[in-house]
CSV table of C-alpha atoms in Angstrom, one decimal:
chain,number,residue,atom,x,y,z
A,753,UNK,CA,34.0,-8.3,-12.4
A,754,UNK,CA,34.5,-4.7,-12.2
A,755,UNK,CA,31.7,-2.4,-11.2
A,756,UNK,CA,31.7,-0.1,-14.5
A,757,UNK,CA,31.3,-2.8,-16.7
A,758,UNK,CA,27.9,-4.2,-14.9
A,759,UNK,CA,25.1,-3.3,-17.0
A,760,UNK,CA,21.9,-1.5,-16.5
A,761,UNK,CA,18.6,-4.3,-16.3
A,762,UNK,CA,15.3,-2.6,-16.5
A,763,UNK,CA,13.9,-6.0,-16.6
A,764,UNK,CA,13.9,-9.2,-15.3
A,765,UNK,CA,13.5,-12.7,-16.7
A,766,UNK,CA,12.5,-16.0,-14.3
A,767,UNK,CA,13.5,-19.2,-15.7
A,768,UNK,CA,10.6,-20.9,-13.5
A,769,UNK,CA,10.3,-24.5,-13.6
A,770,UNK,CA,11.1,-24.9,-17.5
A,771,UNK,CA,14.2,-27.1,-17.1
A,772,UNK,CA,11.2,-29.8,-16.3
A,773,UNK,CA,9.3,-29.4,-19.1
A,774,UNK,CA,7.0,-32.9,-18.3
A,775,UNK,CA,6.0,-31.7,-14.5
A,776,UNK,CA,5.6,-27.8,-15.1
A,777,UNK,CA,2.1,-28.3,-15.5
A,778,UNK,CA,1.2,-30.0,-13.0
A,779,UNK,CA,3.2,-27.5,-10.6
A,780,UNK,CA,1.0,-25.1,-12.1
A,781,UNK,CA,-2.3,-26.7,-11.2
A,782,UNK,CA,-1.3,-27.7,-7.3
A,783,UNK,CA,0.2,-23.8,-6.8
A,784,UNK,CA,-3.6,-23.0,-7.7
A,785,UNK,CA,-4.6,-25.1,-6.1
A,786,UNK,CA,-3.2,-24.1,-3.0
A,787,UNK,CA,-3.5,-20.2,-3.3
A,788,UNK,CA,-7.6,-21.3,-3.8
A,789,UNK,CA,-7.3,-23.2,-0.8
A,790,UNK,CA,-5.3,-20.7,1.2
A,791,UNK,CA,-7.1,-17.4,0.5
A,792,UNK,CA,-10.8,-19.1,1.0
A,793,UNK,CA,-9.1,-21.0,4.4
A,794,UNK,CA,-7.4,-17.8,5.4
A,795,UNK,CA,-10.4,-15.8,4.6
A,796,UNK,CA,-12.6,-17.6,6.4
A,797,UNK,CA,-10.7,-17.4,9.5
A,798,UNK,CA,-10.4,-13.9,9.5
A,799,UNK,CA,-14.6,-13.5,9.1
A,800,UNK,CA,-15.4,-15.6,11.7
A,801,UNK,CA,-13.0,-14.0,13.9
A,802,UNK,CA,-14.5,-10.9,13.3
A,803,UNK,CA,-17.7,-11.5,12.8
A,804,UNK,CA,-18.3,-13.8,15.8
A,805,UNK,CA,-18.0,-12.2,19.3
A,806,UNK,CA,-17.2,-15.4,21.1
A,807,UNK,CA,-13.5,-15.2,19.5
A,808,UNK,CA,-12.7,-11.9,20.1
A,809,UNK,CA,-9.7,-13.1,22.3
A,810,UNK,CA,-5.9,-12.7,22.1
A,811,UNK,CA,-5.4,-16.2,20.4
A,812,UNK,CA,-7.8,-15.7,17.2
A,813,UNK,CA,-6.5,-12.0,17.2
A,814,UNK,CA,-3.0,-13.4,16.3
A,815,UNK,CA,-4.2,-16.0,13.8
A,816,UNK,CA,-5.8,-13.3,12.3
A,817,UNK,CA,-2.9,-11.5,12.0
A,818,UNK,CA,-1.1,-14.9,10.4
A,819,UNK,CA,-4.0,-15.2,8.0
A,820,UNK,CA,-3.6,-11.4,6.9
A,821,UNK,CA,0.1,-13.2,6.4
A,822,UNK,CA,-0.1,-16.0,4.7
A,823,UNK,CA,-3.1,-14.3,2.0
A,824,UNK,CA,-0.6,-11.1,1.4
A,825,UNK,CA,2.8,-13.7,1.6
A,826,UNK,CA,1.2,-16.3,-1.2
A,827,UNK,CA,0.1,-13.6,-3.2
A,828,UNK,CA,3.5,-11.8,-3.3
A,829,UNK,CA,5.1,-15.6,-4.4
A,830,UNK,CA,2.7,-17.4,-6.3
A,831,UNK,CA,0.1,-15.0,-7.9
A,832,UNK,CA,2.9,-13.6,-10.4
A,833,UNK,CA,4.2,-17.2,-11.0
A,834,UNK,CA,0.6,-18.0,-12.2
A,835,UNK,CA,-0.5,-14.7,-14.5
A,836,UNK,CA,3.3,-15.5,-16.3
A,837,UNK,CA,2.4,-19.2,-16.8
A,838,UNK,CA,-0.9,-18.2,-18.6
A,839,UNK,CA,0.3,-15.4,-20.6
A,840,UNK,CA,3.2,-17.0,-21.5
A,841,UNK,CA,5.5,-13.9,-20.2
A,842,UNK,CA,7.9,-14.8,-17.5
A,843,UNK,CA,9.4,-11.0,-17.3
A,844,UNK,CA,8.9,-8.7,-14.7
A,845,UNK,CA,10.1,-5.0,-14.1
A,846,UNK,CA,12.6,-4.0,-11.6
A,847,UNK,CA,10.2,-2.2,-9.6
A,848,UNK,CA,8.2,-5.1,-9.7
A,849,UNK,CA,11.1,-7.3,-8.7
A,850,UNK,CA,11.5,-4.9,-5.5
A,851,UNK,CA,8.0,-4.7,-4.4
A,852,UNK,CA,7.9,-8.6,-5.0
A,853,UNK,CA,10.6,-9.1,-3.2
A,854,UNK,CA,10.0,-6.7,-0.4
A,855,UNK,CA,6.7,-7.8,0.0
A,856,UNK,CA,7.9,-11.7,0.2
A,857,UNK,CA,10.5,-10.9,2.4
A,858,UNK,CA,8.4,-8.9,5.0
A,859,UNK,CA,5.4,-10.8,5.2
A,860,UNK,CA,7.9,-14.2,6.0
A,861,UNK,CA,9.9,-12.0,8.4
A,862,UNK,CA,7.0,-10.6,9.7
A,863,UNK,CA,5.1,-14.5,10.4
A,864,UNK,CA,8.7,-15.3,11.7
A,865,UNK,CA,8.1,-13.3,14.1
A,866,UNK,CA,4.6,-14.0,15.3
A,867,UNK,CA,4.8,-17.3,15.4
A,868,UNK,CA,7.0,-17.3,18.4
A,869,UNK,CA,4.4,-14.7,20.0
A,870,UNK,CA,1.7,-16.9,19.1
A,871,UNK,CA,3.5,-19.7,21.3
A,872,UNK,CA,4.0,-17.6,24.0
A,873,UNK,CA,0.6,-16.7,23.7
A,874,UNK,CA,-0.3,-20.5,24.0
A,875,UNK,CA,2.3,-20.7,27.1
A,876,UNK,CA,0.4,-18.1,29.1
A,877,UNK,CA,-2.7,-19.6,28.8
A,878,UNK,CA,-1.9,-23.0,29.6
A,879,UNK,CA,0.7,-22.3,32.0
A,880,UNK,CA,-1.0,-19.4,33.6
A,881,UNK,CA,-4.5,-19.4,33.4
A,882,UNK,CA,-5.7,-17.2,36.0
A,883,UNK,CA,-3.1,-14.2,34.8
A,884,UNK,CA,-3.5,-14.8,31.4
A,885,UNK,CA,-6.2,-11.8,31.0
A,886,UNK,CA,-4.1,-9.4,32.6
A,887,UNK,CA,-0.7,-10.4,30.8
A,888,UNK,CA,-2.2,-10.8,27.5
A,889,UNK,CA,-4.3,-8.0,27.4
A,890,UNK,CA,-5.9,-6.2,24.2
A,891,UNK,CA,-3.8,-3.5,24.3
A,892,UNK,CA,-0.5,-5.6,25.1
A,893,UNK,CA,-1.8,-7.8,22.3
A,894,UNK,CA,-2.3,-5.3,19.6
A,895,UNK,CA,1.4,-3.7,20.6
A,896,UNK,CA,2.9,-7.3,20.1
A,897,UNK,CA,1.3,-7.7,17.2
A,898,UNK,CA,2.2,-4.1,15.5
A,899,UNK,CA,5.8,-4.6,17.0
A,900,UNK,CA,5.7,-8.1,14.8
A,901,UNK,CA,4.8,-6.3,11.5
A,902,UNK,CA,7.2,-3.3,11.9
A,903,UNK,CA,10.2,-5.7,13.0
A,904,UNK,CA,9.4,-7.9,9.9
A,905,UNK,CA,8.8,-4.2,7.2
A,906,UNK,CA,12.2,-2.9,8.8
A,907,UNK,CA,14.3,-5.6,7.8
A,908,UNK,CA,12.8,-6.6,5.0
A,909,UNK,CA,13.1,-3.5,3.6
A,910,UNK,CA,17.3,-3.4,5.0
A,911,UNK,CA,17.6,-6.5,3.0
A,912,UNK,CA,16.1,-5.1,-0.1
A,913,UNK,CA,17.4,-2.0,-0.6
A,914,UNK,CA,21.0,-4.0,0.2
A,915,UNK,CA,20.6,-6.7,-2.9
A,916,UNK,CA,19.4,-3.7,-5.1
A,917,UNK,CA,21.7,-1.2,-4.7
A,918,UNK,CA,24.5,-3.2,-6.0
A,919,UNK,CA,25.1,-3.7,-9.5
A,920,UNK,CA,23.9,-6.2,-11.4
A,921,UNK,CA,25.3,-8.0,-14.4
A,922,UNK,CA,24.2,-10.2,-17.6
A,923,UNK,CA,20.8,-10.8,-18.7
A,924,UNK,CA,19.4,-10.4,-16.2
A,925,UNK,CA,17.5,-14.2,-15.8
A,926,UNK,CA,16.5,-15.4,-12.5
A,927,UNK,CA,16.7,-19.1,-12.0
A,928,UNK,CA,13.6,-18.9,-9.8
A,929,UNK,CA,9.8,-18.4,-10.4
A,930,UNK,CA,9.8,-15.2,-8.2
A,931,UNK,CA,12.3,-12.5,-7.2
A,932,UNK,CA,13.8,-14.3,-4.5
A,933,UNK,CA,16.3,-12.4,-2.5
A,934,UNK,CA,19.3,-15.2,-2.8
A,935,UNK,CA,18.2,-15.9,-6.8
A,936,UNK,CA,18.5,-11.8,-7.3
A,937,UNK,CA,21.6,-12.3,-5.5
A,938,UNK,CA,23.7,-14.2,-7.6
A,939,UNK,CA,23.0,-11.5,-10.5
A,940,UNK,CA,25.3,-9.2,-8.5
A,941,UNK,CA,28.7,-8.4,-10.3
A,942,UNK,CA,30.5,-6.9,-7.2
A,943,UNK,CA,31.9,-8.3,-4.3
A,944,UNK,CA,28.7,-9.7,-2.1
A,945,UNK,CA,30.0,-10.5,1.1
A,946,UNK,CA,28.4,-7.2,3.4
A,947,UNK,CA,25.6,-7.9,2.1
A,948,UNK,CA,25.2,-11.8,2.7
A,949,UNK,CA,26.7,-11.0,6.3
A,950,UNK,CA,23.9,-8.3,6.6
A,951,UNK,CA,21.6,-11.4,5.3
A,952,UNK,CA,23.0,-13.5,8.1
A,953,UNK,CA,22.8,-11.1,11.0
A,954,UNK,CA,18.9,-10.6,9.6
A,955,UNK,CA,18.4,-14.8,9.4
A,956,UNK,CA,19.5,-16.1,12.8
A,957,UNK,CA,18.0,-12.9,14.6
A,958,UNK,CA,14.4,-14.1,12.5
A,959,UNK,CA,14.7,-17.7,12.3
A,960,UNK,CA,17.3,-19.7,14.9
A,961,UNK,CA,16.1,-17.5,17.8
A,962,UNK,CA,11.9,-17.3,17.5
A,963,UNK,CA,12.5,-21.2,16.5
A,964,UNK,CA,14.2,-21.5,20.4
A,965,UNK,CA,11.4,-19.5,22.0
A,966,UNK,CA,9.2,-21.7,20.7
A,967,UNK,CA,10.6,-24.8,21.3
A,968,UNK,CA,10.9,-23.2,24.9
A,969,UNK,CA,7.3,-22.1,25.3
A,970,UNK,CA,5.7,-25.8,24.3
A,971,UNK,CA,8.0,-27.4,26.7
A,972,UNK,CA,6.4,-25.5,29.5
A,973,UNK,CA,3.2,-26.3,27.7
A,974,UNK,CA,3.9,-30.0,27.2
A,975,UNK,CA,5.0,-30.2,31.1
A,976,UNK,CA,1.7,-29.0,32.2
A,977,UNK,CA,0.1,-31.2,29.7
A,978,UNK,CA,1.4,-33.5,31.6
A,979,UNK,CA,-0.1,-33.1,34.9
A,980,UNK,CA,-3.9,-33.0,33.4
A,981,UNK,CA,-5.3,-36.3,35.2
A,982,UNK,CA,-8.0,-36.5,32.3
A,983,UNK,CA,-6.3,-39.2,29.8
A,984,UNK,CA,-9.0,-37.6,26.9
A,985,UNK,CA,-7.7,-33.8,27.7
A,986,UNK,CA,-4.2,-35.1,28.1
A,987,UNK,CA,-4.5,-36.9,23.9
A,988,UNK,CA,-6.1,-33.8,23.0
A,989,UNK,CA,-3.5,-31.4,23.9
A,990,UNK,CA,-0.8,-33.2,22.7
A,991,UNK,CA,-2.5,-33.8,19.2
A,992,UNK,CA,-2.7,-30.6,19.1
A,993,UNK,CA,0.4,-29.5,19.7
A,994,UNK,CA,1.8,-31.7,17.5
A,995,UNK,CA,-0.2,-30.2,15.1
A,996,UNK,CA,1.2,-27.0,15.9
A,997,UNK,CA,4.9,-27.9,16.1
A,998,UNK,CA,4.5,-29.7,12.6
A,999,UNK,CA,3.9,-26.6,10.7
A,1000,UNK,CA,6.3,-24.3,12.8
A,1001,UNK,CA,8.7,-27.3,12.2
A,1002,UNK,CA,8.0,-27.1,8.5
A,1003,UNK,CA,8.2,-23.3,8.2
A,1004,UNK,CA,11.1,-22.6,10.1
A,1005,UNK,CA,13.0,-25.7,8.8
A,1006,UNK,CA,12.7,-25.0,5.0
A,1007,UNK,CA,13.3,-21.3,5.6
A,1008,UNK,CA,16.6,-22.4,7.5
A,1009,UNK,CA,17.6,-24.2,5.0
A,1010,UNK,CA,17.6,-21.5,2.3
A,1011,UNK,CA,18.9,-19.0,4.6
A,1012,UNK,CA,21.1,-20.2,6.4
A,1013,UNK,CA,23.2,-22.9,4.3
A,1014,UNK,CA,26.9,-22.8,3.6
A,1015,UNK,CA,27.3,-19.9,1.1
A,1016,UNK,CA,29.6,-22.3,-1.3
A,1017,UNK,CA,26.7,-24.6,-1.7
A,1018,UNK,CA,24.7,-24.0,-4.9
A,1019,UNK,CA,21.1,-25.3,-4.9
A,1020,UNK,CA,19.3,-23.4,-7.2
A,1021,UNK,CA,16.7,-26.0,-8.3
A,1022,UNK,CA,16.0,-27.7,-4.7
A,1023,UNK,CA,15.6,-23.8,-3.5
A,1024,UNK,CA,12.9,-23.5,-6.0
A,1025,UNK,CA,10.6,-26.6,-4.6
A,1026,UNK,CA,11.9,-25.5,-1.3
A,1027,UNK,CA,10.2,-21.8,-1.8
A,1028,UNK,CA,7.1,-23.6,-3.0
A,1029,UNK,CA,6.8,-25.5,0.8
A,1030,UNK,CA,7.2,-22.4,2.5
A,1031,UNK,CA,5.1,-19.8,-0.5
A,1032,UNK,CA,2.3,-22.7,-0.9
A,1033,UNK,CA,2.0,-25.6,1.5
A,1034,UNK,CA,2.7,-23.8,4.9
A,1035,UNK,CA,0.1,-21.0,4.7
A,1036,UNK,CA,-2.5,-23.4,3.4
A,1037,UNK,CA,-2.2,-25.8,6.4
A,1038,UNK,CA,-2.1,-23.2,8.6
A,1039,UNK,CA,-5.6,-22.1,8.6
A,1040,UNK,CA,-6.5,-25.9,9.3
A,1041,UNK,CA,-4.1,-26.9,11.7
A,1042,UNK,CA,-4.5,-23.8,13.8
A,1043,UNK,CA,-7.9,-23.4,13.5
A,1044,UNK,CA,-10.4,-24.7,11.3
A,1045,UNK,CA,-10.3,-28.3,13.2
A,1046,UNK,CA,-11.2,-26.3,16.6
A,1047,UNK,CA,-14.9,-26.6,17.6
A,1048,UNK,CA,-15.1,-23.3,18.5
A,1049,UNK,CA,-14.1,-21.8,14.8
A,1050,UNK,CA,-16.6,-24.2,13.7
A,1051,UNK,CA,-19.4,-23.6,15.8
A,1052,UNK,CA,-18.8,-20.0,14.3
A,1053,UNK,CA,-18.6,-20.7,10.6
A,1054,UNK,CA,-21.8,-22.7,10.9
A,1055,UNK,CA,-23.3,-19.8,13.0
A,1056,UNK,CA,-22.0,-17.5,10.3
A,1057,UNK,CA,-23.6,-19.7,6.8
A,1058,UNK,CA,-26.9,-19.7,8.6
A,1059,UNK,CA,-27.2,-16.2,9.3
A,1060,UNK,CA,-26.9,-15.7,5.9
A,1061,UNK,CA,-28.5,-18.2,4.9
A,1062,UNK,CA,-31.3,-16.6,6.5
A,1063,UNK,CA,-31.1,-13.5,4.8
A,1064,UNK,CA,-30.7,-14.6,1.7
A,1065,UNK,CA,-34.4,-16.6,2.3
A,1066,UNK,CA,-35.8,-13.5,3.8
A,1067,UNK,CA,-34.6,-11.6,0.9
């Protein structure tokens, strides 16, 4: 279609999950469920690792930073989803679209990202214990972890301003429940193709390549698993890296299959319960797989209810 006869849309329409009528519902009800769970989880994590002294170390620093994440990424995603089912309005200004799609797209860039520093993290500390304080170091740490959030804001905010500079056509409905970058995508009247290869570039520099360091860093980890003599430490370690690998699995597997498909494959409706793995699921298990199941983060929650549970009596 030719640019001048694109047309201007000051507002934007999501389709949501109304072509299923009989389950929208009960989507509703588990997305609460799981921003609930995510945000008290999340939440948590990040007041204990505050509050308590005894986790002031590189590893809960990072899973703070993914909790800061996954609150700020489900928010972005679901939290519109939810006010729009209640009121009944499924509109949303093109301002609104940007910010909710920037938003989305750096805080998934941005865990991207930090999940492959978090396993190198691991790496160092497992595979070289008696360095690990010099390597991983607070100020090291806190650079690492500021290099994650500007990497993830930069190109986030490339992609962005890339999908809405070009002109957009029809109605402007989004067959999605949020402003995702791929669903605003299609809306485009002008040839796309710079765009998806600036997409591209952006997905296997964010997504194939962290996935690799991972994978690299828990094979070093699993080989000196390995070697530990104690059967108990040896079953411990691997349940929970297992644990670990499942959700980086999960994360980085859904995302790659949104992002990186073949471009003449049209999924619209699987890319909707796909976002909802990724938006939902993933930053609600992460707070319990990562954390919540260690002794030490519970040692510090319990720690942390009876100190105010204390006050609250002396008050």
């Amino acid at each position: 279609m030719d640019k001048t006869n694109a047309t201007v849309i000051s507002n934007f329409v999501f389709l949501g999950f109304t072509h299923y009528p009989k389950v929208e519902i009960t989507i509703f009800v588990l997305c609460l469920l799981m921003y609930v769970i995510t945000f008290l989880g999340n939440s948590i994590l990040i007041s204990v690792s505050v509050l308590d002294s005894h986790l002031h170390t590189p590893m809960y620093f990072f899973l703070s930073n993914l909790s800061c994440l996954d609150i700020w990424y489900t928010s972005s995603a679901l939290t519109p989803m939810l006010a729009n089912f209640i009121s009944g309005k499924n509109t949303i200004s093109f301002s609104g679209c940007a910010a909710q799609m920037y938003f989305s797209l750096a805080m998934g860039s941005t865990e991207c990202v930090l999940l492959s520093v978090m396993a190198y993290d691991r790496y160092v500390a497992i595979c070289n214990p008696l360095r690990y304080p010099i390597i991983m170091n607070k100020k090291i740490c806190v650079r690492i972890a500021a290099g994650s959030w500007v990497t993830g804001s930069f190109t986030a905010l490339v992609e962005t301003v890339s999908v809405l500079q070009l002109s957009l056509c029809g109605s402007g409905v989004i067959n999605h429940f949020t402003c995702e970058i791929l669903a605003v995508l299609k809306l485009a009247c002008v040839d796309t193709s710079k765009v998806q290869l600036i997409m591209l570039v952006i997905s296997v520099l964010l997504l194939p390549m962290p996935m690799l360091l991972i994978c690299i860093s828990y094979a070093f980890i699993l080989s000196s698993v390995l070697r530990i003599s104690s059967l108990d430490g040896r079953s411990k370690a691997f349940s929970t890296c297992a644990a670990h690998l499942s959700v980086v699995v999960l994360f980085y597997g859904t995302a790659l299959s949104m992002y990186l498909k073949p471009s003449n494959i049209d999924s619209q409706e699987i890319d909707k319960f796909i976002a909802l793995v990724y938006a939902g699921i993933t930053p609600m298990l992460n707070p319990i797989i990562y954390s919540l199941r260690n002794r030490e983060v519970k040692v510090a929650v319990k720690k942390l209810l009876v100190k105010n549970s204390l006050c609250s009596f002396s008050l």
